[in-house]
Amino acid sequence: MNFAPLLFAAVTQGGLSHYWHKITDKTFTGVYNVNTFDLAMMIPYFIVLFMLALYGLHRYVLLYDYFVYRKNVPPAPPPVENWPKVTIQLPIFNERYVIERLVDAVAQFDYPRELLDIQVLDDSTDETREVARACVERHAIQGLPISYIHRMNREGFKAGALENGLKTAQGEFVAIFDADFIPQADFLRRTIPYFLDPASEGKIGMVQTRWTYLNSDYSLLTRVETILLDGHFVIEHGGRSRRGTFFNFNGTAGVWRRAAIDAAGGWEHDTLTEDTDLSYRAQLKGWKFLYLPEIECASELPVDMNGFKAQQARWAKGLMQTAKKILPKVFRSDVPFFVKSEAFFHLTANISYPLMVLLSTMLLPAMIVRFYQGWFQMLVIDLPLFLASTCSISSFYLAAQKELRPKTWLTTFLYMPFVMATGIGISVRNAQAVIEAIVGKKSDFARTPKFKIEGKSGTFAAKKYKNKAGWMPYFEVALGLYFGLTVVYAIVNENYATVPFLLLFVWGYLYTGFMSLSQSWFAHLRFGVNAPEMRPASSGAPGF
C-alpha cells in the first residue's frame, strides 16, 4: 500500500488547520482595544492603500479601453500626390557617441530631398560640437539640405532649442528625433499621408509612432525597461487613442503640424515634460492626435541605473508640473467628463511614488498593530487592497507583451518580479521629484546619457556622461535592510501571506541602491537573454 498520498494529505491538512487557527485566533479578543496611536497609524495606512488601489484600478480601465475600442484605429490614408515640405529637428546636448548615427539615418530618408529641411539643434558644451558640425558639413556637401544651429546657452533646454529652430524652419510639418533614435528610411512617407487625408479635414495636429529598442537584451535592466515602455506604448497610448481621450507626444519619433504648434502657443519650458505640456494645450485647442503603433522607430535604452533613474525622475517631475499647469484648464474646458477624468489619472499617476515610500515606512508598525487586531482582518481588508495595486501592474504589462509577442509573451512572467521590484526601487528618487514639483522647486533638464550600445555589445564604464549616484542609493539600501526585518517579523509571526510582497520591497530597494553605488562593476554583468535586437522588432515613460 502506498502511504505517500495519505502522509502528504495529513501534513497538508495539519498545516492548513494550523494556519487557519492562527489567522482566526481570538486570543486578543476583549483584551486589545484600539488606542490613539493605533488610529494615528492605521488611518493614513488605509488612506495610502486605498489611493494606490485606485490608481491600480485605473490600469484596468486602460486595459478595458484598449480591448473594447480596438476597432477605433486610423484607417489607411489615400495615396499622396503632392508631398509637403517637412522640417526635421534633431535636438542634441553632449551626444558625441550617437549624433553621427542619427544624422546618417535621417540622410537615408526616401523623401524628396528638395522638400526636406533638416536642423541639427546643438546645445552641446563638449566635443560633440565638432563631431556634429563635421557630420553636417559632410552630408551638406553631398547635397543633403541640412543645417547646424548651435546656441551659446541652454535657455529653455530642449524646448528652447526646438523653439529656436522654428524661427528658421521652412516645413509645413515638423518631425522630431532625439539623438539616440534611428528612424527608418520610409518614416516620413508613412506618417505624412495621415495629415493629408481629406477625411481628417486638416485637424490632425500630431502623429506619434511606437518606440522599439536596439539594446533590449543588453542586461536585466534594459529588459525591464523594455517591458515598462511597451506597456506605455501599447496599453496606455493604445487605450487612450482608441477611446478618444487625450494622449501625449513622447518628445521624439513623431511629427507635428506646424500650425498646431503655433496655435497652442509654441514650445514652453516651465515644465520638464515640454512634450506633454504642448500636447495637452494643442488638444484643448481642438487638434486631433493619431497614434500609429504599426510604424516603429528604434531607440537606445539607458544601460546604467543612475541614468535610468534620472530619466524616470525627470518624467515623474515633469508630469506633475504639467498636471499643476494644465489640469485647471482641462477641468474648465468643455471636453467630455471621461476625457477630463483620464487626463487627471494620466497627469497625476506619479503621485503613487511618494505614496509608495510612505507605505514603506508604515508597513512594519502597521503589521504589528494588525497582529493584535487579528490576521483575519489583514487578509480580508489589507490583502485585497494590495492585490488591486500589484496585480493591476502585472496584468497591465503582461497584456502588452501578449499583444506584441503572442508566441513568446509567457516568458514575461519570469521578469514580472523584477519589473515590480524595480518600480518599487525607483520610488524614492521619483517621490523626491514629485514632491519638488508639488512645492514648485525648479531644476535643470537632466538628460539621459546614451553610449551607442546596440544588442549585448559595448560598455559604458569607460565613457563620459554617467550620472552621479549621490546620497539616494544609501537611503534605498537602508530601506531594503528595513524590509528585510519586516520579512523576519512576518515569518516569526507566521504571517506568510505578506512575505512575497515584502520580498519585492527588499529586492527592489537593494537592487536599485547597490546598482547605483556599484555601477562600474555591474556594467560587466550580463544575464542569459536572447540574441540582440539590432533592428526594430516587427512589433514591440512613465511608469508604474
Coordinates of C-alpha atoms in Angstrom, one line a residue:
M1 CA 0.0 0.0 0.0
N2 CA 1.3 3.5 -0.9
F3 CA 1.3 5.7 2.2
A4 CA 2.8 8.8 0.5
P5 CA -0.5 10.3 -0.6
L6 CA -2.0 9.8 2.8
L7 CA 1.0 11.2 4.5
F8 CA 1.0 14.3 2.2
A9 CA -2.7 14.8 2.9
A10 CA -2.2 14.6 6.6
V11 CA 0.7 17.0 6.6
T12 CA -1.2 19.4 4.3
Q13 CA -4.3 19.2 6.4
G14 CA -2.3 19.8 9.6
G15 CA -0.5 22.7 8.1
L16 CA -3.7 24.3 6.8
S17 CA -5.6 23.7 10.0
H18 CA -2.7 25.2 12.0
Y19 CA -2.6 28.3 9.7
W20 CA -6.4 28.7 9.8
H21 CA -6.3 28.6 13.6
K22 CA -3.5 31.2 13.5
I23 CA -5.4 33.7 11.4
T24 CA -8.7 33.2 13.3
D25 CA -7.1 33.2 16.7
K26 CA -9.1 35.3 19.1
T27 CA -6.5 35.5 21.9
F28 CA -6.7 39.3 22.0
T29 CA -10.5 39.5 21.6
G30 CA -11.8 41.5 24.5
V31 CA -8.2 42.3 25.6
Y32 CA -7.0 44.5 22.8
N33 CA -8.6 48.0 22.5
V34 CA -7.8 50.5 19.8
N35 CA -5.8 53.4 21.1
T36 CA -4.9 56.8 19.7
F37 CA -1.5 55.6 18.4
D38 CA -3.1 52.8 16.5
L39 CA -5.6 55.1 14.9
A40 CA -2.9 57.6 14.0
M41 CA -1.1 54.7 12.3
M42 CA -4.0 52.8 10.7
I43 CA -6.0 55.8 9.2
P44 CA -3.1 57.1 7.0
Y45 CA -2.1 53.5 6.3
F46 CA -5.5 52.7 4.8
I47 CA -5.8 56.1 3.0
V48 CA -2.5 55.3 1.2
L49 CA -3.5 51.8 0.4
F50 CA -6.9 53.0 -1.0
M51 CA -5.2 55.6 -3.2
L52 CA -2.7 53.2 -4.6
A53 CA -5.6 50.7 -5.2
L54 CA -7.5 53.5 -7.0
Y55 CA -4.6 54.1 -9.4
G56 CA -4.3 50.3 -9.8
L57 CA -7.9 50.1 -10.8
H58 CA -7.3 52.8 -13.4
R59 CA -4.9 50.5 -15.1
Y60 CA -7.8 48.0 -15.6
V61 CA -9.8 50.9 -17.1
L62 CA -7.0 51.4 -19.7
L63 CA -6.9 47.7 -20.4
Y64 CA -10.7 47.8 -20.9
D65 CA -10.5 50.8 -23.2
Y66 CA -7.7 49.1 -25.2
F67 CA -9.7 46.0 -25.9
V68 CA -13.2 47.3 -26.1
Y69 CA -12.3 50.1 -28.5
R70 CA -9.8 48.1 -30.5
K71 CA -11.6 48.8 -33.8
N72 CA -11.2 52.6 -33.4
V73 CA -7.9 52.8 -35.2
P74 CA -6.9 55.2 -38.0
P75 CA -7.8 53.8 -41.5
A76 CA -5.1 53.8 -44.1
P77 CA -4.8 57.2 -45.8
P78 CA -5.1 57.6 -49.5
P79 CA -2.0 58.0 -51.7
V80 CA -0.3 61.3 -51.7
E81 CA 0.2 63.2 -55.0
N82 CA 1.9 66.4 -53.8
W83 CA 4.2 65.9 -50.8
P84 CA 4.6 68.9 -48.5
K85 CA 7.9 70.3 -47.1
V86 CA 9.0 68.8 -43.8
T87 CA 11.4 70.2 -41.3
I88 CA 13.3 67.6 -39.3
Q89 CA 14.6 68.8 -36.0
L90 CA 17.4 66.9 -34.2
P91 CA 17.9 68.4 -30.7
I92 CA 21.1 67.3 -29.0
F93 CA 23.2 68.1 -26.0
N94 CA 26.6 66.4 -25.4
E95 CA 25.8 63.4 -27.6
R96 CA 29.2 62.6 -29.1
Y97 CA 28.6 58.8 -29.2
V98 CA 25.3 58.8 -31.1
I99 CA 24.9 62.0 -33.2
E100 CA 26.5 60.6 -36.3
R101 CA 24.3 57.5 -36.2
L102 CA 21.2 59.7 -36.1
V103 CA 22.2 62.1 -38.9
D104 CA 23.3 59.1 -41.1
A105 CA 19.8 57.5 -40.6
V106 CA 18.0 60.7 -41.4
A107 CA 20.2 61.2 -44.5
Q108 CA 18.7 57.8 -45.8
F109 CA 15.1 59.1 -45.8
D110 CA 13.4 58.3 -49.1
Y111 CA 11.6 61.6 -49.1
P112 CA 12.2 64.2 -51.9
R113 CA 15.3 66.0 -50.9
E114 CA 14.1 69.4 -52.1
L115 CA 11.2 69.0 -49.6
L116 CA 13.4 68.4 -46.6
D117 CA 14.7 71.0 -44.1
I118 CA 17.0 69.2 -41.6
Q119 CA 18.1 71.1 -38.5
V120 CA 20.8 69.8 -36.0
L121 CA 19.9 71.9 -32.9
D122 CA 23.1 71.6 -30.8
D123 CA 23.3 73.0 -27.3
S124 CA 26.5 71.0 -26.5
T125 CA 29.3 72.2 -24.4
D126 CA 31.9 69.5 -25.3
E127 CA 33.5 67.9 -28.3
T128 CA 30.0 67.0 -29.6
R129 CA 30.0 70.4 -31.3
E130 CA 33.0 69.4 -33.5
V131 CA 31.6 66.0 -34.2
A132 CA 28.1 67.3 -35.1
R133 CA 29.4 70.2 -37.2
A134 CA 31.7 67.9 -39.2
C135 CA 28.9 65.4 -39.8
V136 CA 26.6 68.1 -41.0
E137 CA 29.1 69.6 -43.4
R138 CA 29.9 66.1 -44.8
H139 CA 26.2 65.5 -45.7
A140 CA 25.7 69.1 -46.9
I141 CA 28.5 68.6 -49.4
Q142 CA 26.6 65.6 -50.7
G143 CA 23.5 67.7 -51.3
L144 CA 21.5 67.0 -48.2
P145 CA 19.5 70.1 -47.1
I146 CA 20.9 70.2 -43.5
S147 CA 22.0 73.0 -41.3
Y148 CA 23.8 73.2 -38.0
I149 CA 22.4 75.5 -35.3
H150 CA 24.4 76.0 -32.1
R151 CA 23.2 78.1 -29.2
M152 CA 25.6 79.7 -26.7
N153 CA 23.2 78.9 -23.8
R154 CA 20.7 76.2 -22.8
E155 CA 17.8 78.6 -22.1
G156 CA 14.7 76.5 -22.0
F157 CA 16.7 73.3 -22.5
K158 CA 15.2 71.1 -25.2
A159 CA 12.0 73.2 -25.5
G160 CA 14.2 76.3 -26.0
A161 CA 16.2 74.6 -28.7
L162 CA 13.1 73.4 -30.6
E163 CA 11.5 76.9 -30.4
N164 CA 14.7 78.5 -31.6
G165 CA 14.8 76.1 -34.6
L166 CA 11.3 77.0 -35.5
K167 CA 12.4 80.6 -36.2
T168 CA 14.1 79.4 -39.4
A169 CA 12.1 76.3 -40.1
Q170 CA 10.6 76.0 -43.6
G171 CA 8.4 73.0 -43.3
E172 CA 4.7 72.8 -43.0
F173 CA 5.3 69.8 -40.8
V174 CA 8.0 69.2 -38.2
A175 CA 9.4 65.7 -37.4
I176 CA 11.5 65.4 -34.2
F177 CA 14.1 62.8 -33.3
D178 CA 16.2 62.6 -30.2
A179 CA 19.9 61.7 -30.5
D180 CA 19.5 58.1 -29.6
F181 CA 16.9 57.2 -32.2
I182 CA 17.3 55.6 -35.6
P183 CA 14.2 56.2 -37.8
Q184 CA 13.6 54.0 -40.8
A185 CA 14.1 55.4 -44.3
D186 CA 10.3 55.4 -45.0
F187 CA 9.3 57.2 -41.8
L188 CA 8.0 60.3 -43.5
R189 CA 6.3 58.5 -46.4
R190 CA 4.3 56.5 -43.8
T191 CA 3.4 59.3 -41.4
I192 CA 2.8 62.4 -43.6
P193 CA -0.2 60.9 -45.5
Y194 CA -2.3 60.8 -42.4
F195 CA -2.1 64.6 -42.1
L196 CA -3.1 65.0 -45.8
D197 CA -6.1 62.6 -45.6
P198 CA -9.2 64.7 -46.7
A199 CA -11.3 62.8 -44.2
S200 CA -9.4 64.4 -41.4
E201 CA -10.3 67.9 -42.6
G202 CA -6.9 69.2 -41.7
K203 CA -7.5 68.7 -38.0
I204 CA -4.6 66.2 -37.4
G205 CA -2.1 68.1 -35.3
M206 CA 0.4 65.3 -34.3
V207 CA 1.2 61.7 -35.2
Q208 CA 3.1 59.6 -32.7
T209 CA 4.9 56.3 -33.6
R210 CA 5.9 53.5 -31.4
W211 CA 9.4 53.1 -29.9
T212 CA 11.4 49.9 -30.3
Y213 CA 14.8 49.2 -28.8
L214 CA 18.3 48.4 -30.1
N215 CA 19.6 47.1 -26.9
S216 CA 16.7 45.4 -25.2
D217 CA 18.7 42.3 -24.4
Y218 CA 21.8 44.1 -23.1
S219 CA 21.0 43.4 -19.4
L220 CA 18.3 42.7 -16.9
L221 CA 17.8 46.4 -16.5
T222 CA 17.2 47.0 -20.2
R223 CA 14.8 44.0 -20.4
V224 CA 12.8 45.6 -17.6
E225 CA 12.8 49.0 -19.3
T226 CA 11.5 47.3 -22.5
I227 CA 8.5 45.8 -20.6
L228 CA 7.8 49.2 -19.0
L229 CA 7.9 51.2 -22.2
D230 CA 6.0 48.5 -24.1
G231 CA 3.2 48.9 -21.5
H232 CA 3.1 52.6 -22.1
F233 CA 3.2 52.5 -25.9
V234 CA 0.8 49.6 -26.3
I235 CA -1.8 49.8 -23.5
E236 CA -1.6 53.5 -22.4
H237 CA -1.3 55.1 -25.8
G238 CA -3.5 52.4 -27.4
G239 CA -6.3 52.7 -24.8
R240 CA -6.3 56.5 -24.8
S241 CA -6.2 57.0 -28.5
R242 CA -8.8 54.3 -29.2
R243 CA -11.2 55.7 -26.6
G244 CA -10.7 59.3 -27.9
T245 CA -9.1 60.7 -24.8
F246 CA -6.1 63.0 -24.7
F247 CA -2.6 61.4 -25.0
N248 CA 0.8 62.9 -25.4
F249 CA 3.6 63.3 -27.9
N250 CA 6.6 61.4 -26.5
G251 CA 9.2 64.1 -27.3
T252 CA 10.6 62.1 -30.3
A253 CA 9.7 59.8 -33.1
G254 CA 6.7 61.9 -34.0
V255 CA 5.5 64.5 -36.5
W256 CA 3.7 67.8 -35.7
R257 CA 1.7 70.1 -38.0
R258 CA 3.5 73.5 -37.6
A259 CA 0.1 75.2 -37.4
A260 CA -0.8 73.1 -34.4
I261 CA 2.4 74.1 -32.5
D262 CA 1.7 77.8 -33.2
A263 CA -2.0 77.6 -32.3
A264 CA -1.2 76.0 -29.0
G265 CA 1.3 78.8 -28.1
G266 CA 4.5 77.1 -29.1
W267 CA 7.1 75.3 -27.0
E268 CA 7.2 76.4 -23.4
H269 CA 9.9 75.4 -20.9
D270 CA 8.2 75.9 -17.5
T271 CA 7.9 72.1 -17.1
L272 CA 10.4 69.2 -17.7
T273 CA 8.0 67.4 -20.0
E274 CA 7.5 70.1 -22.6
D275 CA 6.1 67.4 -25.0
T276 CA 3.2 66.5 -22.7
D277 CA 2.6 70.2 -21.9
L278 CA 2.3 71.2 -25.6
S279 CA 0.3 68.0 -26.4
Y280 CA -2.5 69.0 -23.9
R281 CA -2.5 72.6 -25.0
A282 CA -2.9 71.6 -28.6
Q283 CA -5.7 69.1 -27.9
L284 CA -7.5 71.7 -25.8
K285 CA -7.4 73.9 -28.9
G286 CA -9.3 71.2 -30.9
W287 CA -6.4 69.5 -32.7
K288 CA -6.6 65.7 -33.1
F289 CA -3.7 63.3 -32.4
L290 CA -3.1 60.0 -34.0
Y291 CA -1.1 57.1 -32.6
L292 CA 0.3 54.7 -35.2
P293 CA 1.8 51.7 -33.4
E294 CA 2.5 49.9 -36.7
I295 CA 5.1 52.5 -37.5
E296 CA 8.2 51.8 -35.4
C297 CA 11.3 53.9 -34.5
A298 CA 14.3 52.2 -33.0
S299 CA 15.9 53.8 -29.9
E300 CA 18.6 53.1 -27.3
L301 CA 17.6 52.3 -23.8
P302 CA 19.6 53.6 -20.8
V303 CA 22.1 50.9 -19.7
D304 CA 23.2 52.4 -16.4
M305 CA 20.9 52.5 -13.3
N306 CA 21.7 56.1 -12.5
G307 CA 20.8 57.2 -16.0
F308 CA 17.6 55.3 -15.9
K309 CA 16.7 56.8 -12.5
A310 CA 17.5 60.3 -13.7
Q311 CA 15.2 59.7 -16.8
Q312 CA 12.3 58.4 -14.7
A313 CA 12.6 61.2 -12.1
R314 CA 12.6 63.8 -14.9
W315 CA 9.4 62.3 -16.4
A316 CA 7.8 62.0 -12.9
K317 CA 8.5 65.6 -12.0
G318 CA 7.6 66.9 -15.4
L319 CA 4.2 65.2 -15.5
M320 CA 3.4 66.6 -12.0
Q321 CA 4.4 70.0 -13.2
T322 CA 2.2 69.7 -16.2
A323 CA -0.7 68.5 -14.0
K324 CA -0.4 71.7 -11.9
K325 CA -0.3 73.8 -15.1
I326 CA -2.8 72.0 -17.4
L327 CA -5.4 70.3 -15.2
P328 CA -7.2 73.5 -14.3
K329 CA -7.6 74.3 -18.0
V330 CA -8.8 70.8 -18.7
F331 CA -11.4 71.0 -15.9
R332 CA -12.6 74.4 -17.2
S333 CA -12.9 73.2 -20.8
D334 CA -16.0 71.8 -22.5
V335 CA -14.4 68.3 -23.2
P336 CA -16.4 65.3 -22.0
F337 CA -16.1 64.1 -18.4
F338 CA -14.4 60.8 -19.4
V339 CA -11.7 62.9 -21.1
K340 CA -11.2 65.1 -18.0
S341 CA -11.0 62.1 -15.7
E342 CA -8.5 60.3 -17.9
A343 CA -6.4 63.4 -18.0
F344 CA -6.4 63.6 -14.2
F345 CA -5.3 60.0 -13.8
H346 CA -2.7 60.4 -16.6
L347 CA -1.0 63.5 -15.3
T348 CA -1.2 62.7 -11.6
A349 CA -0.2 59.0 -11.8
N350 CA 3.2 59.6 -10.4
I351 CA 1.8 60.6 -7.0
S352 CA 1.9 56.9 -6.4
Y353 CA 5.7 57.2 -5.8
P354 CA 5.5 59.3 -2.6
L355 CA 2.6 57.2 -1.6
M356 CA 4.7 54.0 -2.1
V357 CA 7.5 55.5 0.1
L358 CA 5.0 56.5 2.7
L359 CA 3.6 53.0 2.7
S360 CA 7.1 51.6 3.0
T361 CA 7.7 53.4 6.2
M362 CA 4.4 52.4 7.7
L363 CA 4.3 48.7 6.9
L364 CA 6.2 47.3 9.9
P365 CA 4.3 49.3 12.6
A366 CA 1.0 48.6 10.7
M367 CA 1.8 44.9 10.7
I368 CA 2.4 45.0 14.5
V369 CA -0.9 46.8 15.1
R370 CA -2.8 44.5 12.7
F371 CA -1.3 41.5 14.6
Y372 CA -3.2 42.5 17.7
Q373 CA -6.4 43.2 15.7
G374 CA -6.2 39.7 14.1
W375 CA -4.7 38.3 10.9
F376 CA -8.1 37.5 9.5
Q377 CA -8.8 41.2 9.2
M378 CA -5.5 41.7 7.4
L379 CA -6.3 39.0 4.9
V380 CA -9.8 40.3 4.3
I381 CA -9.1 44.0 4.1
D382 CA -5.4 44.7 3.5
L383 CA -4.6 41.9 1.1
P384 CA -7.4 42.9 -1.5
L385 CA -6.1 46.5 -1.5
F386 CA -2.5 45.2 -2.1
L387 CA -3.7 43.0 -4.9
A388 CA -5.7 45.8 -6.5
S389 CA -2.4 47.7 -6.8
T390 CA 0.1 44.9 -7.6
C391 CA -2.0 42.6 -9.8
S392 CA -3.0 45.5 -12.0
I393 CA 0.7 46.2 -12.7
S394 CA 1.4 42.6 -13.7
S395 CA -1.8 42.4 -15.8
F396 CA -1.0 45.7 -17.5
Y397 CA 2.4 44.7 -18.7
L398 CA 1.6 41.1 -19.4
A399 CA -1.2 42.2 -21.7
A400 CA 1.1 44.5 -23.6
Q401 CA 3.6 41.7 -24.2
K402 CA 0.9 39.3 -25.3
E403 CA -0.2 41.9 -27.9
L404 CA 3.3 42.4 -29.2
R405 CA 4.8 38.9 -28.9
P406 CA 2.0 36.4 -28.9
K407 CA 4.4 33.5 -29.3
T408 CA 6.9 34.3 -26.6
W409 CA 4.9 36.5 -24.2
L410 CA 4.8 33.8 -21.5
T411 CA 8.5 34.4 -20.7
T412 CA 7.4 37.8 -19.4
F413 CA 6.2 36.0 -16.3
L414 CA 9.8 35.4 -15.4
Y415 CA 10.6 39.1 -15.5
M416 CA 7.5 40.4 -13.6
P417 CA 9.0 40.2 -10.1
F418 CA 11.9 42.3 -11.4
V419 CA 9.6 44.8 -13.1
M420 CA 7.6 45.3 -9.9
A421 CA 10.7 45.4 -7.7
T422 CA 12.4 48.0 -10.0
G423 CA 9.2 50.1 -9.8
I424 CA 9.5 49.9 -6.0
G425 CA 13.2 50.6 -6.0
I426 CA 13.0 53.9 -8.0
S427 CA 10.1 55.1 -5.9
V428 CA 12.4 57.1 -3.5
R429 CA 14.1 59.1 -6.3
N430 CA 10.7 59.6 -8.1
A431 CA 9.0 60.6 -4.9
Q432 CA 11.5 63.3 -4.3
A433 CA 11.0 64.6 -7.9
V434 CA 7.2 64.6 -7.5
I435 CA 7.3 66.5 -4.2
E436 CA 9.7 69.0 -5.7
A437 CA 7.1 69.6 -8.5
I438 CA 4.3 70.0 -6.0
V439 CA 6.1 72.6 -3.9
G440 CA 7.4 74.4 -7.0
K441 CA 11.1 73.7 -6.8
K442 CA 12.8 74.2 -10.2
S443 CA 15.5 72.0 -11.6
D444 CA 17.6 71.6 -14.7
F445 CA 16.7 69.3 -17.5
A446 CA 18.7 66.1 -16.6
R447 CA 19.4 64.4 -19.9
T448 CA 19.7 60.7 -20.2
P449 CA 23.2 59.8 -21.4
K450 CA 23.5 57.3 -24.3
F451 CA 26.6 55.4 -25.3
K452 CA 25.8 53.8 -28.7
I453 CA 25.2 50.4 -27.2
E454 CA 23.4 48.0 -29.5
G455 CA 22.5 44.5 -28.7
K456 CA 24.6 43.0 -26.0
S457 CA 27.9 44.5 -27.1
G458 CA 29.7 47.6 -25.7
T459 CA 30.1 49.1 -22.3
F460 CA 29.6 52.4 -20.6
A461 CA 32.1 52.0 -17.8
A462 CA 34.9 54.0 -19.5
K463 CA 32.7 56.5 -21.3
K464 CA 31.6 60.1 -20.4
Y465 CA 28.2 61.4 -19.3
K466 CA 27.5 59.0 -16.5
N467 CA 25.1 60.3 -13.8
K468 CA 26.3 60.6 -10.3
A469 CA 24.8 58.4 -7.6
G470 CA 24.5 61.0 -4.8
W471 CA 23.1 60.1 -1.4
M472 CA 19.9 58.5 -2.6
P473 CA 21.2 54.9 -3.1
Y474 CA 22.3 54.8 0.6
F475 CA 18.7 55.5 1.6
E476 CA 17.5 52.9 -0.8
V477 CA 19.8 50.3 0.7
A478 CA 18.7 51.2 4.2
L479 CA 15.1 50.7 3.1
G480 CA 16.0 47.3 1.7
L481 CA 17.5 46.3 5.0
Y482 CA 14.5 47.7 6.9
F483 CA 12.2 45.5 4.8
G484 CA 14.5 42.5 5.5
L485 CA 13.5 43.0 9.1
T486 CA 9.8 43.1 8.2
V487 CA 10.2 39.8 6.4
V488 CA 11.8 38.3 9.6
Y489 CA 8.9 39.7 11.7
A490 CA 6.3 38.3 9.3
I491 CA 7.9 34.8 9.3
V492 CA 8.3 34.7 13.1
N493 CA 4.6 35.6 13.4
E494 CA 3.6 33.1 10.7
N495 CA 2.1 35.9 8.5
Y496 CA 3.3 34.1 5.4
A497 CA 0.8 35.7 3.0
T498 CA 2.6 39.0 3.2
V499 CA 6.2 37.6 2.7
P500 CA 6.1 37.7 -1.2
F501 CA 5.1 41.3 -1.2
L502 CA 7.7 42.3 1.4
L503 CA 10.4 40.5 -0.6
L504 CA 9.6 42.7 -3.6
F505 CA 10.4 45.7 -1.4
V506 CA 13.6 44.1 -0.2
W507 CA 14.8 43.2 -3.7
G508 CA 13.7 46.4 -5.3
Y509 CA 15.4 48.8 -2.9
L510 CA 18.6 46.7 -2.6
Y511 CA 18.8 46.2 -6.3
T512 CA 18.5 49.8 -7.3
G513 CA 20.7 51.0 -4.4
F514 CA 23.6 48.6 -5.0
M515 CA 23.3 49.1 -8.8
S516 CA 23.7 52.8 -8.4
L517 CA 26.6 52.5 -6.0
S518 CA 28.5 49.8 -7.9
Q519 CA 27.8 51.0 -11.4
S520 CA 31.1 50.2 -13.0
W521 CA 31.2 46.7 -11.5
F522 CA 27.7 45.9 -12.6
A523 CA 28.5 47.0 -16.1
H524 CA 30.2 43.7 -16.6
L525 CA 27.3 41.6 -15.5
R526 CA 25.1 40.0 -18.1
F527 CA 22.0 37.8 -17.8
G528 CA 21.0 35.0 -20.1
V529 CA 18.8 36.5 -22.7
N530 CA 18.0 36.1 -26.4
A531 CA 20.0 37.4 -29.3
P532 CA 20.2 41.1 -29.6
E533 CA 17.6 43.0 -31.5
M534 CA 19.7 45.0 -34.0
R535 CA 16.7 46.5 -35.8
P536 CA 13.2 47.4 -34.8
A537 CA 11.1 44.4 -33.9
S538 CA 8.1 43.5 -36.1
S539 CA 6.1 44.7 -33.2
G540 CA 7.4 45.9 -29.9
A541 CA 7.6 56.7 -19.9
P542 CA 6.4 56.6 -17.2
G543 CA 5.9 54.3 -15.3
F544 CA 4.0 52.3 -12.8

